[in-house]
Tab-separated table of C-alpha atoms in Angstrom:
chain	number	residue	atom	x	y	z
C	1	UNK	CA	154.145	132.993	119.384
C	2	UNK	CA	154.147	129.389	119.025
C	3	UNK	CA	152.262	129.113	122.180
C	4	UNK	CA	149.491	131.377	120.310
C	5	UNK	CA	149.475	129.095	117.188
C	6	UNK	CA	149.051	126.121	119.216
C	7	UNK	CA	145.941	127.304	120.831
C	8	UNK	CA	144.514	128.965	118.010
C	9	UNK	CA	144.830	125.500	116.583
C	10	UNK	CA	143.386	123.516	119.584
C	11	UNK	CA	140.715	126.333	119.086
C	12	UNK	CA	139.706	125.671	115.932
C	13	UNK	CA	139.542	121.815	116.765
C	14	UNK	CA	137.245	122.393	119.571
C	15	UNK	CA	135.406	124.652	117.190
C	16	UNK	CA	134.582	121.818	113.672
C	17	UNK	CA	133.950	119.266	116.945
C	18	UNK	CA	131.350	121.473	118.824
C	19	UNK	CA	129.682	122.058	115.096
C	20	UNK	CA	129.687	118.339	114.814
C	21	UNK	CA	128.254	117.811	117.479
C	22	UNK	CA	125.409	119.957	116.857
C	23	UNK	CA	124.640	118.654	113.831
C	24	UNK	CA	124.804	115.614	114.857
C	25	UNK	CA	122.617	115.776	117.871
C	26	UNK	CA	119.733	117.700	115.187
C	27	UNK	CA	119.982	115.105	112.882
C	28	UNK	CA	119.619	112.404	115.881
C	29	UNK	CA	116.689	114.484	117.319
C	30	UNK	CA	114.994	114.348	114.241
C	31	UNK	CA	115.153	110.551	113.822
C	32	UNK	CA	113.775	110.687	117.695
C	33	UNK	CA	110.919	112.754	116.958
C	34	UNK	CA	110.168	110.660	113.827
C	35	UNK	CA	110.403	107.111	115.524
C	36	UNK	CA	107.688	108.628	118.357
C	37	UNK	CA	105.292	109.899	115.741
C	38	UNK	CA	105.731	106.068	114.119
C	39	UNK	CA	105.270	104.343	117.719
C	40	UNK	CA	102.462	106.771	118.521
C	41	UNK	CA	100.629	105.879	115.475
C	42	UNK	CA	101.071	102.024	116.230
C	43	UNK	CA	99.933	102.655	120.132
C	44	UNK	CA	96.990	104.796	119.045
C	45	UNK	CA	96.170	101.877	116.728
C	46	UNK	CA	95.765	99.605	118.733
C	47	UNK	CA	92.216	101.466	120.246
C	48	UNK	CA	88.576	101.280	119.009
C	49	UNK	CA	86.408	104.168	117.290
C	50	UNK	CA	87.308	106.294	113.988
C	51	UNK	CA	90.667	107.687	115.427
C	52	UNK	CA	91.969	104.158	115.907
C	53	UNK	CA	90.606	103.353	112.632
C	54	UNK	CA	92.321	106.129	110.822
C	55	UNK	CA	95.676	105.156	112.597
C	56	UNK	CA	95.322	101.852	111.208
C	57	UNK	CA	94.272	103.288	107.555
C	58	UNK	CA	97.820	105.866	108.449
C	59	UNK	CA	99.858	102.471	108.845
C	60	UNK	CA	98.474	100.830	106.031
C	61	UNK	CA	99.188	103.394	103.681
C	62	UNK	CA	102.837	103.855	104.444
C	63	UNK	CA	103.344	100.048	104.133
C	64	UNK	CA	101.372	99.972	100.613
C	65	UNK	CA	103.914	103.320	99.579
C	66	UNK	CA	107.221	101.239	101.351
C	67	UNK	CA	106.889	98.208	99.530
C	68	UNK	CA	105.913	100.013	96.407
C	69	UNK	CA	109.077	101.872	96.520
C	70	UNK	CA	111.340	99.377	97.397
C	71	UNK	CA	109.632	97.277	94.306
C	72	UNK	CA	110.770	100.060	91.875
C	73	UNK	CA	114.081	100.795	93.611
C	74	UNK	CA	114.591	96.984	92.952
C	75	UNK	CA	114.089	97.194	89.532
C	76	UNK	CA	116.044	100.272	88.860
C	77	UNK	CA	118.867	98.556	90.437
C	78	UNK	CA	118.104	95.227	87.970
C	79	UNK	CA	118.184	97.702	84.959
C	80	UNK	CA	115.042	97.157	84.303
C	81	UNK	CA	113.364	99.905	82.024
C	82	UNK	CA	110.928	101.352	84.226
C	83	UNK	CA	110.214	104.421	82.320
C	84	UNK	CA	108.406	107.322	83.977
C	85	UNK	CA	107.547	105.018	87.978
C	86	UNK	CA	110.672	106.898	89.566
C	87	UNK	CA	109.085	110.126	88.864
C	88	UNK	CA	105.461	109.035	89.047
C	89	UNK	CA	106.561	107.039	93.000
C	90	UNK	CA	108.106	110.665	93.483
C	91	UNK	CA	104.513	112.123	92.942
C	92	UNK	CA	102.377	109.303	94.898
C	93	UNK	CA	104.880	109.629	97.877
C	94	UNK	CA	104.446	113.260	97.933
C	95	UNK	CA	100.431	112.461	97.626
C	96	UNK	CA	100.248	110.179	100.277
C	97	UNK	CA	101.970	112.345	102.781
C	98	UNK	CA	99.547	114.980	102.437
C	99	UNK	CA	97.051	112.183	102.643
C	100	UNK	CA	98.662	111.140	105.683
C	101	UNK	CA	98.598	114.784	107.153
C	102	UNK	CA	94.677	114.903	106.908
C	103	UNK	CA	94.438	111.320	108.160
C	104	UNK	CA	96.460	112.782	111.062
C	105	UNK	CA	94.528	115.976	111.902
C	106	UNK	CA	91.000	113.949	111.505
C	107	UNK	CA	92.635	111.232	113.788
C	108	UNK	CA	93.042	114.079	116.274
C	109	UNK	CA	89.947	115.774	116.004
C	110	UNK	CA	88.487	112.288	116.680
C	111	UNK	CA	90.389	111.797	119.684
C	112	UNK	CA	89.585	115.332	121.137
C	113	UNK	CA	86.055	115.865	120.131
C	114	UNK	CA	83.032	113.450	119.817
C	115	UNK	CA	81.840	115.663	116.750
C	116	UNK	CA	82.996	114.867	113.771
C	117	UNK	CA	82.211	114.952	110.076
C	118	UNK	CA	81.366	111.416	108.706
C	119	UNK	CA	81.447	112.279	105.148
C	120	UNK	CA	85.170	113.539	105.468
C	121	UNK	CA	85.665	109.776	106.818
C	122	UNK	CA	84.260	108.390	104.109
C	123	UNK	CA	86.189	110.817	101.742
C	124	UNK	CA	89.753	110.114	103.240
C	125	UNK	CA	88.423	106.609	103.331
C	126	UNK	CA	87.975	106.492	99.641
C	127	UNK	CA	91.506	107.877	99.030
C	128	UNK	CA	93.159	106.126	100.806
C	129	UNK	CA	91.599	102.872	98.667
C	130	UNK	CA	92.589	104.421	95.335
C	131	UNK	CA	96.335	105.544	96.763
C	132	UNK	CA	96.406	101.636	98.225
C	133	UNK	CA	95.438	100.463	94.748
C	134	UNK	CA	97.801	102.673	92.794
C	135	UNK	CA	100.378	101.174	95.012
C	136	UNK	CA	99.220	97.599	94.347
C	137	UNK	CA	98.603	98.235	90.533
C	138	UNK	CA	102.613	99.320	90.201
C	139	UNK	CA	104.054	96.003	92.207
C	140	UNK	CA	101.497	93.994	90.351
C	141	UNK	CA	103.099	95.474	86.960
C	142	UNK	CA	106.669	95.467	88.276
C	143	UNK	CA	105.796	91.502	89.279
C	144	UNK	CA	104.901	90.555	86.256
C	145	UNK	CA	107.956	92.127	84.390
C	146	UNK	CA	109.846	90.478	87.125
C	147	UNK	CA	108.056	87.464	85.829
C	148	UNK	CA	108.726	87.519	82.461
C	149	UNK	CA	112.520	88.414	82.917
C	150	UNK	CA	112.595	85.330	84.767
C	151	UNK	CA	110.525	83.007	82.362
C	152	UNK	CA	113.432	84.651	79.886
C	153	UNK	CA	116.254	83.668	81.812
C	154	UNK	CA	114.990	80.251	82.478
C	155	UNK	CA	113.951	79.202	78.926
C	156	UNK	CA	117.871	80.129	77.857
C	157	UNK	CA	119.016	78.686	80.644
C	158	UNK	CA	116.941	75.543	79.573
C	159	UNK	CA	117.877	75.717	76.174
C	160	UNK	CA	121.339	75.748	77.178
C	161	UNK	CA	121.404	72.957	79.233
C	162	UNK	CA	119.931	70.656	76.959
C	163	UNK	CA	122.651	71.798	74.620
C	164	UNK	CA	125.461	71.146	77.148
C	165	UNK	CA	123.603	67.545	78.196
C	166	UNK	CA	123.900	66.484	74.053
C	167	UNK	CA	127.172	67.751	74.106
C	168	UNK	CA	128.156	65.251	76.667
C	169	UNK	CA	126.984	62.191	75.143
C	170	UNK	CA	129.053	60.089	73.164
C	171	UNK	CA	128.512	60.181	68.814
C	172	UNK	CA	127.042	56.701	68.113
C	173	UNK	CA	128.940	54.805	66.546
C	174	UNK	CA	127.839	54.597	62.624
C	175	UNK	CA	128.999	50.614	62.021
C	176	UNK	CA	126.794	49.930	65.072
C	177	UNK	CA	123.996	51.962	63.969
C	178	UNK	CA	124.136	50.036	60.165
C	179	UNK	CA	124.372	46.698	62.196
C	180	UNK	CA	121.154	47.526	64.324
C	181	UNK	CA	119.552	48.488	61.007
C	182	UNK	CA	120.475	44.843	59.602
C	183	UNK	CA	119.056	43.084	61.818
C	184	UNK	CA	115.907	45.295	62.571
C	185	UNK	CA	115.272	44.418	58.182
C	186	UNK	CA	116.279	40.351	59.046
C	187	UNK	CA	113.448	40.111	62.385
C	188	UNK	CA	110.966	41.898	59.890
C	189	UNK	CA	111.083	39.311	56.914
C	190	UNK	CA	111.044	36.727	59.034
C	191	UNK	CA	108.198	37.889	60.694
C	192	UNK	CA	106.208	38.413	57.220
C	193	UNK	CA	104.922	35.191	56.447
């Protein structure tokens, strides 16, 4: 009986590591298939014609929407009131991945066929510049507040220290102050003639 127990035990072991395994080799395949989509995109970058192009347009995008969103995770984590840009990154992100799947099938018909349509070029072209300058118009804002909490904290900051500096200086003296006084009033009346 205890024999049974024991390997009903090891059993059930073996079984939560074999699951963890599994799931663990998914989630690593999935990382894998994502990091060769990335270096695929760089390598067919580096090329000449309209798929290179829209590779490069592809990379340029997700750097515009990664530094965009680590601008407004940054100021969430200041405290800054951001209002509404958490929900509205949510939105652009979710834009500019299917803006990223068209760049990707055009990129491929480019590559497989000579015949493609040059007014869908010039159509992702022209959203990719507005999603690029959406991205660029919400750092620019989230500099500037950045900005002005720092032109905040440095005028206290200023303020302060010129407090603490006066603090540290010695009270004149009064009886010195009436004696320079004295003699400033003596050097003038003998001046006057």
């Amino acid at each position: 009986m205890i024999i049974l127990v024991i390997l009903a035990f090891l059993m059930l072991i073996a079984g939560v590591g074999i699951y963890l395994l599994v799931k663990l080799g998914k989630k690593a395949a999935g990382k894998a298939k994502e990091a060769t989509t990335r270096l695929a995109t760089h390598v067919n970058a580096m090329g000449s014609g309209d798929a290179a192009e829209i590779e490069r347009l592809r990379l340029e995008l997700r750097r515009e929407v990664s530094l965009t969103r680590q601008a407004v995770e940054q100021a969430q984590r200041q405290g800054w009131g951001i209002g509404e840009l958490p929900r509205l990154m949510a939105e652009l992100t979710a834009q500019t991945d299917a803006h990223d799947s068209h760049l990707g099938m055009y990129a491929q018909q480019a590559r497989l066929s000579q015949h493609t349509d040059p007014a869908t070029l010039d159509r992702l072209r022209e959203h990719q510049a507005k999603l690029a300058a959406m991205c660029a118009r919400i750092r620019s804002d989230l500099l500037s507040d950045q900005v002005q909490h720092s032109a905040t904290g440095i005028a206290d900051l200023t303020l302060r220290t010129d407090l603490e500096i006066e603090a540290r200086r010695p009270a004149p003296d009064p009886l010195q102050e009436i004696d320079d006084l004295y003699r400033r009033s003596m050097q003038d009346r003998r001046d006057q003639p």
